[in-house]
């Protein structure tokens, strides 16, 4: 039995798969990048639905967080449907838009000198529930992509600095889009599933942008090349 397994590994489909993997290093590298990226995404998928109710039960949900905005009309209005009920509220566009209050409820407050009923986005609580998993996933991604995918032995501090800068730029860009689809997702499929889908979309954006950047940040070690 063991001899058959050994022969299968030496001459069967496993050997052919290994040879195919080695003969196409760039494709193999991209597949590894994809698998590691999915592992990092799994960190977010597991943590977000855990942290949302935890932070949502604290006073942080009543703390406003708005960065990079408002962009466009400060009196912009958004309509969402929650549990069959239509809710319309002021919703100016920010790259990081976390108006205080339970998600997709109306809160009476003043923003940008305009007083009215604003559509809430969970405040600082939901910001932390989204970004703590994001940061942890990037820590996992940095070390695994560096050693497993790109097999780099460069200066880790230098690489970490450039990775962090790239992460900041990509995160701001991804969240500029997040502010567009998050309210619709939450109102359509609910807070929990909506948060997961929104995080998945953020990861997809980062996935495709990060790959060519990582090839520059993580040059392959000379022993590997």
mmCIF file of C-alpha atoms in Angstrom:
data_model
loop_
_atom_site.group_PDB
_atom_site.id
_atom_site.type_symbol
_atom_site.label_atom_id
_atom_site.label_comp_id
_atom_site.label_asym_id
_atom_site.label_seq_id
_atom_site.Cartn_x
_atom_site.Cartn_y
_atom_site.Cartn_z
ATOM 1 C CA UNK A 1 0.000 0.000 0.000
ATOM 2 C CA UNK A 2 2.731 2.436 0.977
ATOM 3 C CA UNK A 3 4.647 1.482 -2.161
ATOM 4 C CA UNK A 4 1.628 2.329 -4.309
ATOM 5 C CA UNK A 5 1.287 5.710 -2.633
ATOM 6 C CA UNK A 6 4.992 6.372 -3.152
ATOM 7 C CA UNK A 7 4.791 5.439 -6.836
ATOM 8 C CA UNK A 8 1.721 7.665 -7.202
ATOM 9 C CA UNK A 9 3.694 10.572 -5.780
ATOM 10 C CA UNK A 10 6.663 9.860 -8.047
ATOM 11 C CA UNK A 11 4.913 9.321 -11.361
ATOM 12 C CA UNK A 12 1.233 10.039 -10.932
ATOM 13 C CA UNK A 13 -0.900 13.172 -10.988
ATOM 14 C CA UNK A 14 0.749 14.594 -7.863
ATOM 15 C CA UNK A 15 4.141 14.693 -9.556
ATOM 16 C CA UNK A 16 2.625 16.241 -12.669
ATOM 17 C CA UNK A 17 0.925 18.859 -10.534
ATOM 18 C CA UNK A 18 4.223 19.676 -8.794
ATOM 19 C CA UNK A 19 6.020 19.926 -12.138
ATOM 20 C CA UNK A 20 3.282 22.165 -13.503
ATOM 21 C CA UNK A 21 3.530 24.351 -10.395
ATOM 22 C CA UNK A 22 7.305 24.679 -10.756
ATOM 23 C CA UNK A 23 7.195 25.312 -14.491
ATOM 24 C CA UNK A 24 4.848 28.294 -14.069
ATOM 25 C CA UNK A 25 6.291 30.228 -11.103
ATOM 26 C CA UNK A 26 4.374 33.450 -11.783
ATOM 27 C CA UNK A 27 1.021 31.664 -11.882
ATOM 28 C CA UNK A 28 1.981 29.675 -8.785
ATOM 29 C CA UNK A 29 2.919 32.907 -7.029
ATOM 30 C CA UNK A 30 -0.421 34.506 -7.866
ATOM 31 C CA UNK A 31 -2.343 31.441 -6.661
ATOM 32 C CA UNK A 32 -0.382 31.506 -3.394
ATOM 33 C CA UNK A 33 -1.106 35.225 -3.080
ATOM 34 C CA UNK A 34 -4.794 34.491 -3.604
ATOM 35 C CA UNK A 35 -4.858 31.738 -0.958
ATOM 36 C CA UNK A 36 -2.979 33.817 1.618
ATOM 37 C CA UNK A 37 -5.247 36.776 0.871
ATOM 38 C CA UNK A 38 -8.281 34.604 1.532
ATOM 39 C CA UNK A 39 -6.814 33.483 4.838
ATOM 40 C CA UNK A 40 -6.404 37.130 5.823
ATOM 41 C CA UNK A 41 -9.972 37.813 4.695
ATOM 42 C CA UNK A 42 -11.158 34.950 6.893
ATOM 43 C CA UNK A 43 -9.834 36.873 9.899
ATOM 44 C CA UNK A 44 -12.193 39.728 9.015
ATOM 45 C CA UNK A 45 -15.136 37.453 8.252
ATOM 46 C CA UNK A 46 -14.826 35.814 11.667
ATOM 47 C CA UNK A 47 -14.200 38.957 13.715
ATOM 48 C CA UNK A 48 -16.627 41.495 12.207
ATOM 49 C CA UNK A 49 -19.902 39.780 13.248
ATOM 50 C CA UNK A 50 -18.366 39.187 16.685
ATOM 51 C CA UNK A 51 -17.195 42.759 17.245
ATOM 52 C CA UNK A 52 -20.256 44.544 15.821
ATOM 53 C CA UNK A 53 -22.620 43.573 18.666
ATOM 54 C CA UNK A 54 -19.822 43.934 21.239
ATOM 55 C CA UNK A 55 -18.972 47.520 20.285
ATOM 56 C CA UNK A 56 -22.588 48.243 19.364
ATOM 57 C CA UNK A 57 -23.598 47.630 22.973
ATOM 58 C CA UNK A 58 -21.248 50.371 24.216
ATOM 59 C CA UNK A 59 -21.514 54.137 24.327
ATOM 60 C CA UNK A 60 -19.186 54.294 21.319
ATOM 61 C CA UNK A 61 -22.214 53.857 19.076
ATOM 62 C CA UNK A 62 -23.209 57.407 20.064
ATOM 63 C CA UNK A 63 -19.860 58.943 19.056
ATOM 64 C CA UNK A 64 -19.688 60.529 15.594
ATOM 65 C CA UNK A 65 -16.796 59.752 13.265
ATOM 66 C CA UNK A 66 -16.534 61.598 9.953
ATOM 67 C CA UNK A 67 -13.312 61.890 7.954
ATOM 68 C CA UNK A 68 -12.581 63.311 4.494
ATOM 69 C CA UNK A 69 -15.774 65.115 3.684
ATOM 70 C CA UNK A 70 -18.413 66.074 3.168
ATOM 71 C CA UNK A 71 -17.948 65.497 -0.534
ATOM 72 C CA UNK A 72 -20.670 67.015 -2.653
ATOM 73 C CA UNK A 73 -23.960 68.196 -1.201
ATOM 74 C CA UNK A 74 -23.787 68.467 2.624
ATOM 75 C CA UNK A 75 -27.577 68.136 2.669
ATOM 76 C CA UNK A 76 -27.645 64.924 0.600
ATOM 77 C CA UNK A 77 -30.502 62.563 1.456
ATOM 78 C CA UNK A 78 -30.546 58.753 1.415
ATOM 79 C CA UNK A 79 -33.540 56.412 1.569
ATOM 80 C CA UNK A 80 -33.164 52.877 2.929
ATOM 81 C CA UNK A 81 -35.616 50.071 3.659
ATOM 82 C CA UNK A 82 -35.330 48.346 7.030
ATOM 83 C CA UNK A 83 -37.660 45.466 7.937
ATOM 84 C CA UNK A 84 -40.095 46.626 5.268
ATOM 85 C CA UNK A 85 -40.086 50.208 6.506
ATOM 86 C CA UNK A 86 -38.742 53.046 4.373
ATOM 87 C CA UNK A 87 -36.439 55.471 6.167
ATOM 88 C CA UNK A 88 -35.225 58.729 4.646
ATOM 89 C CA UNK A 89 -32.558 60.835 6.292
ATOM 90 C CA UNK A 90 -29.779 63.307 5.674
ATOM 91 C CA UNK A 91 -26.626 61.451 4.678
ATOM 92 C CA UNK A 92 -23.729 63.640 3.463
ATOM 93 C CA UNK A 93 -20.922 61.719 1.806
ATOM 94 C CA UNK A 94 -17.702 61.087 3.732
ATOM 95 C CA UNK A 95 -14.915 58.640 2.943
ATOM 96 C CA UNK A 96 -15.302 57.437 6.531
ATOM 97 C CA UNK A 97 -18.976 57.917 7.292
ATOM 98 C CA UNK A 98 -19.966 56.663 10.739
ATOM 99 C CA UNK A 99 -22.737 58.939 11.991
ATOM 100 C CA UNK A 100 -23.570 58.174 15.633
ATOM 101 C CA UNK A 101 -26.566 55.996 16.425
ATOM 102 C CA UNK A 102 -27.790 52.451 15.718
ATOM 103 C CA UNK A 103 -27.297 51.575 12.053
ATOM 104 C CA UNK A 104 -30.024 52.809 9.695
ATOM 105 C CA UNK A 105 -31.985 54.671 12.351
ATOM 106 C CA UNK A 106 -32.603 58.413 12.337
ATOM 107 C CA UNK A 107 -30.795 60.690 14.772
ATOM 108 C CA UNK A 108 -31.575 64.368 15.196
ATOM 109 C CA UNK A 109 -28.302 66.261 15.162
ATOM 110 C CA UNK A 110 -26.333 69.030 13.481
ATOM 111 C CA UNK A 111 -23.593 68.425 10.918
ATOM 112 C CA UNK A 112 -21.911 71.065 8.774
ATOM 113 C CA UNK A 113 -24.257 73.678 10.217
ATOM 114 C CA UNK A 114 -27.326 71.753 9.029
ATOM 115 C CA UNK A 115 -29.732 70.471 11.679
ATOM 116 C CA UNK A 116 -32.051 67.596 10.866
ATOM 117 C CA UNK A 117 -32.649 63.847 10.998
ATOM 118 C CA UNK A 118 -29.513 62.018 9.859
ATOM 119 C CA UNK A 119 -29.150 58.392 8.844
ATOM 120 C CA UNK A 120 -26.977 56.701 11.476
ATOM 121 C CA UNK A 121 -24.089 54.363 10.625
ATOM 122 C CA UNK A 122 -23.133 52.958 14.011
ATOM 123 C CA UNK A 123 -20.718 55.684 15.092
ATOM 124 C CA UNK A 124 -17.258 54.950 16.425
ATOM 125 C CA UNK A 125 -18.460 51.493 17.499
ATOM 126 C CA UNK A 126 -18.962 50.276 13.935
ATOM 127 C CA UNK A 127 -15.780 51.993 12.776
ATOM 128 C CA UNK A 128 -13.793 49.948 15.294
ATOM 129 C CA UNK A 129 -15.741 46.771 14.506
ATOM 130 C CA UNK A 130 -14.752 47.199 10.861
ATOM 131 C CA UNK A 131 -11.181 48.423 11.140
ATOM 132 C CA UNK A 132 -9.793 46.299 13.971
ATOM 133 C CA UNK A 133 -10.388 43.123 11.902
ATOM 134 C CA UNK A 134 -9.018 44.917 8.837
ATOM 135 C CA UNK A 135 -5.779 45.827 10.608
ATOM 136 C CA UNK A 136 -5.348 42.345 12.094
ATOM 137 C CA UNK A 137 -5.910 40.765 8.698
ATOM 138 C CA UNK A 138 -3.219 42.994 7.205
ATOM 139 C CA UNK A 139 -0.730 41.947 9.884
ATOM 140 C CA UNK A 140 -1.377 38.317 8.940
ATOM 141 C CA UNK A 141 -1.142 39.204 5.255
ATOM 142 C CA UNK A 142 2.145 41.112 5.614
ATOM 143 C CA UNK A 143 4.120 38.299 7.208
ATOM 144 C CA UNK A 144 2.644 35.462 5.160
ATOM 145 C CA UNK A 145 2.859 37.242 1.810
ATOM 146 C CA UNK A 146 6.422 38.280 2.574
ATOM 147 C CA UNK A 147 7.706 34.791 3.424
ATOM 148 C CA UNK A 148 5.283 32.351 1.790
ATOM 149 C CA UNK A 149 4.214 34.081 -1.421
ATOM 150 C CA UNK A 150 7.146 36.265 -2.413
ATOM 151 C CA UNK A 151 9.876 34.542 -0.362
ATOM 152 C CA UNK A 152 11.525 37.853 0.382
ATOM 153 C CA UNK A 153 14.392 38.389 2.806
ATOM 154 C CA UNK A 154 14.588 42.172 2.502
ATOM 155 C CA UNK A 155 14.686 44.654 5.368
ATOM 156 C CA UNK A 156 11.479 43.924 7.273
ATOM 157 C CA UNK A 157 11.216 47.414 8.798
ATOM 158 C CA UNK A 158 11.594 49.081 5.395
ATOM 159 C CA UNK A 159 9.088 46.714 3.823
ATOM 160 C CA UNK A 160 6.642 47.227 6.693
ATOM 161 C CA UNK A 161 6.820 50.999 6.216
ATOM 162 C CA UNK A 162 6.016 50.796 2.498
ATOM 163 C CA UNK A 163 3.340 48.190 3.114
ATOM 164 C CA UNK A 164 1.727 50.469 5.697
ATOM 165 C CA UNK A 165 1.772 53.450 3.323
ATOM 166 C CA UNK A 166 0.243 51.368 0.528
ATOM 167 C CA UNK A 167 -2.333 50.021 2.970
ATOM 168 C CA UNK A 168 -3.348 53.562 3.997
ATOM 169 C CA UNK A 169 -3.754 54.762 0.399
ATOM 170 C CA UNK A 170 -5.711 51.676 -0.655
ATOM 171 C CA UNK A 171 -7.869 51.782 2.480
ATOM 172 C CA UNK A 172 -8.860 55.405 1.907
ATOM 173 C CA UNK A 173 -9.718 54.617 -1.716
ATOM 174 C CA UNK A 174 -11.681 51.508 -0.800
ATOM 175 C CA UNK A 175 -13.599 53.384 1.869
ATOM 176 C CA UNK A 176 -14.470 56.133 -0.555
ATOM 177 C CA UNK A 177 -16.435 53.414 -2.354
ATOM 178 C CA UNK A 178 -17.577 51.843 0.925
ATOM 179 C CA UNK A 179 -19.508 54.994 1.733
ATOM 180 C CA UNK A 180 -21.515 54.407 -1.442
ATOM 181 C CA UNK A 181 -22.531 50.758 -1.082
ATOM 182 C CA UNK A 182 -22.609 50.293 2.723
ATOM 183 C CA UNK A 183 -26.007 51.956 3.405
ATOM 184 C CA UNK A 184 -27.612 50.023 0.558
ATOM 185 C CA UNK A 185 -26.156 46.691 1.722
ATOM 186 C CA UNK A 186 -27.214 47.224 5.330
ATOM 187 C CA UNK A 187 -30.759 48.143 4.330
ATOM 188 C CA UNK A 188 -31.058 45.307 1.803
ATOM 189 C CA UNK A 189 -29.633 42.295 3.640
ATOM 190 C CA UNK A 190 -29.227 43.521 7.227
ATOM 191 C CA UNK A 191 -26.370 44.701 9.432
ATOM 192 C CA UNK A 192 -24.570 41.379 9.926
ATOM 193 C CA UNK A 193 -24.612 40.065 6.338
ATOM 194 C CA UNK A 194 -24.236 43.603 5.004
ATOM 195 C CA UNK A 195 -21.108 44.112 7.074
ATOM 196 C CA UNK A 196 -19.634 40.864 5.755
ATOM 197 C CA UNK A 197 -20.369 41.708 2.124
ATOM 198 C CA UNK A 198 -18.997 45.227 2.545
ATOM 199 C CA UNK A 199 -15.797 43.820 4.055
ATOM 200 C CA UNK A 200 -15.560 41.308 1.199
ATOM 201 C CA UNK A 201 -15.825 44.084 -1.390
ATOM 202 C CA UNK A 202 -13.116 46.049 0.398
ATOM 203 C CA UNK A 203 -10.884 42.989 0.330
ATOM 204 C CA UNK A 204 -11.495 42.459 -3.394
ATOM 205 C CA UNK A 205 -10.421 46.016 -4.159
ATOM 206 C CA UNK A 206 -7.320 45.683 -2.000
ATOM 207 C CA UNK A 207 -6.564 42.250 -3.497
ATOM 208 C CA UNK A 208 -6.210 43.419 -7.081
ATOM 209 C CA UNK A 209 -4.398 46.645 -6.262
ATOM 210 C CA UNK A 210 -2.000 45.159 -3.736
ATOM 211 C CA UNK A 211 -0.524 42.365 -5.879
ATOM 212 C CA UNK A 212 1.650 44.488 -8.208
ATOM 213 C CA UNK A 213 2.606 46.710 -5.268
ATOM 214 C CA UNK A 214 3.709 43.709 -3.203
ATOM 215 C CA UNK A 215 5.914 42.470 -6.015
ATOM 216 C CA UNK A 216 7.834 45.731 -5.645
ATOM 217 C CA UNK A 217 7.816 45.840 -1.839
ATOM 218 C CA UNK A 218 8.831 42.179 -1.460
ATOM 219 C CA UNK A 219 11.655 41.482 -3.941
ATOM 220 C CA UNK A 220 12.441 37.782 -4.141
ATOM 221 C CA UNK A 221 15.530 36.707 -2.215
ATOM 222 C CA UNK A 222 18.615 35.963 -4.312
ATOM 223 C CA UNK A 223 18.743 32.382 -3.067
ATOM 224 C CA UNK A 224 15.200 31.809 -4.355
ATOM 225 C CA UNK A 225 15.769 33.509 -7.704
#
